[in-house]
Short mmCIF file of C-alpha atoms in Angstrom, two decimals:
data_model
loop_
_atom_site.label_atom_id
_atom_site.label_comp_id
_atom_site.label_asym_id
_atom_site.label_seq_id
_atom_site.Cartn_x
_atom_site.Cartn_y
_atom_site.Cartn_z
CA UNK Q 92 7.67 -16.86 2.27
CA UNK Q 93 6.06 -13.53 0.86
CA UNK Q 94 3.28 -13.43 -1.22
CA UNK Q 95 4.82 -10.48 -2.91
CA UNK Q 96 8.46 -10.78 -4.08
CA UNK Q 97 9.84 -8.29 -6.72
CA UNK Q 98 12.71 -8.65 -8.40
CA UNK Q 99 15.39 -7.39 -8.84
CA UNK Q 100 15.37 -5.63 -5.75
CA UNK Q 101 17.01 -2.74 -7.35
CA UNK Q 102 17.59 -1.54 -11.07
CA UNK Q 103 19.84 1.50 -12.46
CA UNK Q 104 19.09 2.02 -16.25
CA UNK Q 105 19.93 4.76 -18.55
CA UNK Q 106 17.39 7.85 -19.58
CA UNK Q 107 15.58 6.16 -22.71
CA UNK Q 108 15.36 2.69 -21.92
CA UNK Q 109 12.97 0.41 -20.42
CA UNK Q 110 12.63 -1.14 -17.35
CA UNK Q 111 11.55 -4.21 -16.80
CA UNK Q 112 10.21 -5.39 -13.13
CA UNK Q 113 8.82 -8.63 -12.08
CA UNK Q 114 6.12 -9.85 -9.45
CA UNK Q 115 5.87 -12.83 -8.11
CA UNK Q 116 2.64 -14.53 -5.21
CA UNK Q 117 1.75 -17.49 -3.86
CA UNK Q 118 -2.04 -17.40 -3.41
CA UNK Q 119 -4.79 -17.07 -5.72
CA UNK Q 120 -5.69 -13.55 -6.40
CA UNK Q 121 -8.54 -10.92 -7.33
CA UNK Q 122 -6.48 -7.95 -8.32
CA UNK Q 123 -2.76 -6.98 -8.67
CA UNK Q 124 -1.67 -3.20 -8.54
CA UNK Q 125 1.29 -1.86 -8.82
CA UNK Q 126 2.40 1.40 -6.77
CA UNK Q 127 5.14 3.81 -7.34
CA UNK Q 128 6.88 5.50 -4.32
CA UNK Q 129 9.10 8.29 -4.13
CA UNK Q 130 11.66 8.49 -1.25
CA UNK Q 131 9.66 9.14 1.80
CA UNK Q 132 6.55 9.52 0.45
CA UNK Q 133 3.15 8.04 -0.33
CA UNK Q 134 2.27 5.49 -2.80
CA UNK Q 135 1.00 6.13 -6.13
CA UNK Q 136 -1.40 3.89 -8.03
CA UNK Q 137 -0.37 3.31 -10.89
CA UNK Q 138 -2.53 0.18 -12.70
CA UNK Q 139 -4.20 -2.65 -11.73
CA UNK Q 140 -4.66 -5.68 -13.63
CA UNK Q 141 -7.56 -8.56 -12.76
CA UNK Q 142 -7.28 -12.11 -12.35
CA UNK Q 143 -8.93 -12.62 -15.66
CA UNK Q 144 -6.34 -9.84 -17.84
CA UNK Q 145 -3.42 -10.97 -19.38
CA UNK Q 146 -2.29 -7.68 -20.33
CA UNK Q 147 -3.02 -3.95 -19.79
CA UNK Q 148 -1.59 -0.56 -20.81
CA UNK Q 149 -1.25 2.94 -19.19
CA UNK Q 150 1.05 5.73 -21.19
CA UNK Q 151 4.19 4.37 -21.02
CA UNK Q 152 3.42 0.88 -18.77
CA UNK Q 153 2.60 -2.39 -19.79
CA UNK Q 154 1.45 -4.94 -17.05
CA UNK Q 155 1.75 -8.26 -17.85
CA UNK Q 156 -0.11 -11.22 -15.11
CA UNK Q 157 0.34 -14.54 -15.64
CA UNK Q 158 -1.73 -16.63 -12.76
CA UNK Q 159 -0.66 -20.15 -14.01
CA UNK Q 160 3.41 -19.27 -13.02
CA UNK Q 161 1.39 -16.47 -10.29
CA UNK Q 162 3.79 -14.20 -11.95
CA UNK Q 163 3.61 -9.76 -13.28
CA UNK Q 164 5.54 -7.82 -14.80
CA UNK Q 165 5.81 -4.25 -14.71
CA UNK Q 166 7.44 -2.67 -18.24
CA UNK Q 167 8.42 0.98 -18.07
CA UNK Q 168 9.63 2.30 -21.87
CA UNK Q 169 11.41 5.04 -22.42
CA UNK Q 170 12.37 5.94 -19.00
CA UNK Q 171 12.80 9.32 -17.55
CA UNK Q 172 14.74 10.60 -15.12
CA UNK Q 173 11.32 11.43 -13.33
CA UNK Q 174 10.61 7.55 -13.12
CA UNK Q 175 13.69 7.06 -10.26
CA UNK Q 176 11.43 5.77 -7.31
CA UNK Q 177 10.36 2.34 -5.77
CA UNK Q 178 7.41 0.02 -7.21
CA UNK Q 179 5.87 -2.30 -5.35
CA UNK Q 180 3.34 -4.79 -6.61
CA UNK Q 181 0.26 -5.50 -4.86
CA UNK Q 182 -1.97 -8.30 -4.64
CA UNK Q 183 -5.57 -9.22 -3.22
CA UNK Q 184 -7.99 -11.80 -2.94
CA UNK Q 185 -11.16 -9.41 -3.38
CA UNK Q 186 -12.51 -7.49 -0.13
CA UNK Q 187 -9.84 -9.00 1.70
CA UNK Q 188 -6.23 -7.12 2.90
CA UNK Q 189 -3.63 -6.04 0.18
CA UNK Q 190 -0.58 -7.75 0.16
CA UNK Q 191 2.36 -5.44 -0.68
CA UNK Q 192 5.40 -7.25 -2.26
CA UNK Q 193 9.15 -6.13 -1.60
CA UNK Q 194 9.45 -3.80 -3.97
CA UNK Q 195 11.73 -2.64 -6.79
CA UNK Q 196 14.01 0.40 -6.45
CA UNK Q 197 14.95 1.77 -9.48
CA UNK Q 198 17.61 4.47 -10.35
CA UNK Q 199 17.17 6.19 -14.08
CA UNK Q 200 20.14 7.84 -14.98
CA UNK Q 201 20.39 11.02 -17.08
CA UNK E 151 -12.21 11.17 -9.06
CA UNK E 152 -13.03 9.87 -5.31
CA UNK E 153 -10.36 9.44 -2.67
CA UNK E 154 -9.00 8.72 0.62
CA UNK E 155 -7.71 11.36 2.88
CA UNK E 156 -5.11 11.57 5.44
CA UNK E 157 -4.70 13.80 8.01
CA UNK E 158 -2.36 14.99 8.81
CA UNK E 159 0.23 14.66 6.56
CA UNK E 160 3.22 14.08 9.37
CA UNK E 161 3.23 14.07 12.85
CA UNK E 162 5.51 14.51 15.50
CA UNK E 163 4.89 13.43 18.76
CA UNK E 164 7.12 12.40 22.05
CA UNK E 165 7.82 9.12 23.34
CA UNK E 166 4.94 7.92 25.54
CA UNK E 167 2.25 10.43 24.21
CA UNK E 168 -1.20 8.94 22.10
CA UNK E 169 -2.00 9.64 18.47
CA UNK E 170 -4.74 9.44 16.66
CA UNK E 171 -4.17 9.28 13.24
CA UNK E 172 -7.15 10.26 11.21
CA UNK E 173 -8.53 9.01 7.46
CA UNK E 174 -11.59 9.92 5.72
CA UNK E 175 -12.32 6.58 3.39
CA UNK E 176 -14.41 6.60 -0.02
CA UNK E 177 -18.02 7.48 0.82
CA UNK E 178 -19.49 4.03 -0.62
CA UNK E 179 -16.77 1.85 0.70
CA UNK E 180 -17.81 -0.86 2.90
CA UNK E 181 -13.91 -2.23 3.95
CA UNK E 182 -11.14 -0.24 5.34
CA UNK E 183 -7.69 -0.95 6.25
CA UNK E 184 -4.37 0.50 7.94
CA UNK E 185 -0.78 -0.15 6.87
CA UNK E 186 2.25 0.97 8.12
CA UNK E 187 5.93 1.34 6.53
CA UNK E 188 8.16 1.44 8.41
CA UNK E 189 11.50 3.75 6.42
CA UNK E 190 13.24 1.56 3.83
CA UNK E 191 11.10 -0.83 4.46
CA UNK E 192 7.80 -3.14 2.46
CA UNK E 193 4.39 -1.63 3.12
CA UNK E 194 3.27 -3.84 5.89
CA UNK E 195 -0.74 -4.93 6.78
CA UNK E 196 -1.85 -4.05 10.42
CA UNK E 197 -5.43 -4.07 10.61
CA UNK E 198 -8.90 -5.04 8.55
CA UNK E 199 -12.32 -3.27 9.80
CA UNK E 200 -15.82 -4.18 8.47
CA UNK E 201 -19.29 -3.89 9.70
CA UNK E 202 -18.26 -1.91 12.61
CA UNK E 203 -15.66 -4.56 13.83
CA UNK E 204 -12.04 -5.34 13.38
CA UNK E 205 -12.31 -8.36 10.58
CA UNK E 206 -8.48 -9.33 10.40
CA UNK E 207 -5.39 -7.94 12.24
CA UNK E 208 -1.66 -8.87 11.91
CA UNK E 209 0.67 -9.62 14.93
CA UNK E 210 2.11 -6.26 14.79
CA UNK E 211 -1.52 -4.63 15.76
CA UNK E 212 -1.06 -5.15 19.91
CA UNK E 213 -2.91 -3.21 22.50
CA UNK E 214 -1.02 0.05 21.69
CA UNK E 215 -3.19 -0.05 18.93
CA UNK E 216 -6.94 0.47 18.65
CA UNK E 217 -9.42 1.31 15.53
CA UNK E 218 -12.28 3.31 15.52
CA UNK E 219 -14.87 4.56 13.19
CA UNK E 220 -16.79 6.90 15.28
CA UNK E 221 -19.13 8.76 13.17
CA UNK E 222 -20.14 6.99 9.78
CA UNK E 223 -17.02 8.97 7.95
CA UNK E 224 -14.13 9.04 9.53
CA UNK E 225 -11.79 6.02 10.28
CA UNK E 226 -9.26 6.66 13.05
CA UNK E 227 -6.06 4.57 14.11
CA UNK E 228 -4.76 5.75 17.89
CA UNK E 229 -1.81 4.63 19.09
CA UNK E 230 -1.19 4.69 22.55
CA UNK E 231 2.23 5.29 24.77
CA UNK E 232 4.26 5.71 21.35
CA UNK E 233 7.31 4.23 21.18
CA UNK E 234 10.48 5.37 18.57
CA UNK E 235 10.31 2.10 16.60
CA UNK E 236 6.42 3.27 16.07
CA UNK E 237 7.71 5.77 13.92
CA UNK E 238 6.55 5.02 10.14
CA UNK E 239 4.63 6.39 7.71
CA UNK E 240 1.10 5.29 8.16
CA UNK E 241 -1.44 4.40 5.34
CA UNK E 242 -4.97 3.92 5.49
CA UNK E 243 -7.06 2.37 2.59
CA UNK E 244 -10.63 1.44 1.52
CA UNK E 245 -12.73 -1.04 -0.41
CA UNK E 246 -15.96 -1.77 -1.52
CA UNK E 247 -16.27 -5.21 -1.43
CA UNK E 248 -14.86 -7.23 -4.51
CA UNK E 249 -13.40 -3.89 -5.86
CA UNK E 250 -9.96 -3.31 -5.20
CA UNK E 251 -8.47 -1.02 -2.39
CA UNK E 252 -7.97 2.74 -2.72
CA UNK E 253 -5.17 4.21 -0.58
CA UNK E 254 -4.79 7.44 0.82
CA UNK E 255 -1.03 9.75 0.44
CA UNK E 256 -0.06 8.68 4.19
CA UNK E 257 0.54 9.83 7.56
CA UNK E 258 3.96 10.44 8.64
CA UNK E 259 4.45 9.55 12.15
CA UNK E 260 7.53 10.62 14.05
CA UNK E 261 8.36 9.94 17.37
CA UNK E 262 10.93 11.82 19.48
#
């Protein structure tokens, strides 16, 4: 299996409401990040959360890590149209290689 | 803010030619990595370099492939005899030990 699995694999929402993505690994980890893509093009950091966080903020995210279920979440409120891309979460176990989960696609309608 | 740069931004190159795909990692970093993604596809791991050697590579990091960081700055990824299914955007990324890994905007490799 992956060490990275997002679900759902794919979200449509309305302009205004929030989004709510998951994460899920297998191995112990350092770091998870979370990336936003945009069709074609490169990724975009967008927050990472340590091993020892429960919780961070960023504007309008909220990253959630839980390491006893090995579990994130990824909380986008009051989505924009602007939001519509992929987000992948992203784990690793220090200096070693990131692991890139499947990723998320979601659609915000306006 | 420090970051990594890609260059160049896309490529196009025909079937059977070399690239060299070129990345200019944070100054202070110590650990540097390539990805590729292939279209519609996860970001995938190819290759791990530290102290001047290739640390950790994944299956899809053959022959055709080959790592370089020839003068203290730059960190190059050549591909030889390209192939169509080589065509993917390409990512490089660096680290400074237990810090986490900075990636640059990508290289987007197409093959004709």
């Amino acid at each position: 299996s992956q060490q990275g699995e997002e679900d759902p694999q794919a979200l449509s929402i309305q302009e205004g409401e929030n989004a709510t993505m998951n994460c899920s690994y297998k191995t112990s980890i350092n770091n998870l990040q979370w990336y936003r893509q945009n069709s074609g093009r490169g990724l975009v950091h967008l927050i990472l959360i340590r091993s020892n966080e429960r919780e961070k903020h960023s504007g309008r995210l909220r990253v959630t890590l839980d390491t006893s279920k090995k579990s994130s979440s990824l909380l986008i409120t009051a989505s924009r149209a602007a939001d519509t891309a992929s987000y992948f979460c992203a784990t690793d176990a220090g200096y070693q290689k990131v692991t890139f989960g499947t990723g998320t696609k979601l659609q915000v309608i306006p | 803010e420090p970051e990594v740069t890609q260059t160049p931004s896309h490529q196009v190159t025909q079937m059977g030619q070399e690239v060299i795909l070129r990345c200019v990692p944070i100054s202070n970093h110590l650990y540097f990595y390539w990805y590729r993604q292939i279209l519609g596809q996860k970001v995938e791991f190819l290759v791990s370099f530290y102290n001047n050697e290739i640390s950790e590579k994944s299956e899809i990091f053959d022959d055709q492939f080959s790592v370089e960081r020839p003068d203290g700055s730059n960190f190059t990824l050549k591909i030889r005899s390209t192939k169509l299914e080589d065509s993917a955007m390409y990512f490089c990324a660096s680290g400074g030990g237990n810090t986490e890994a900075f990636f640059g905007q990508g290289t987007r490799l197409t093959v004709v």
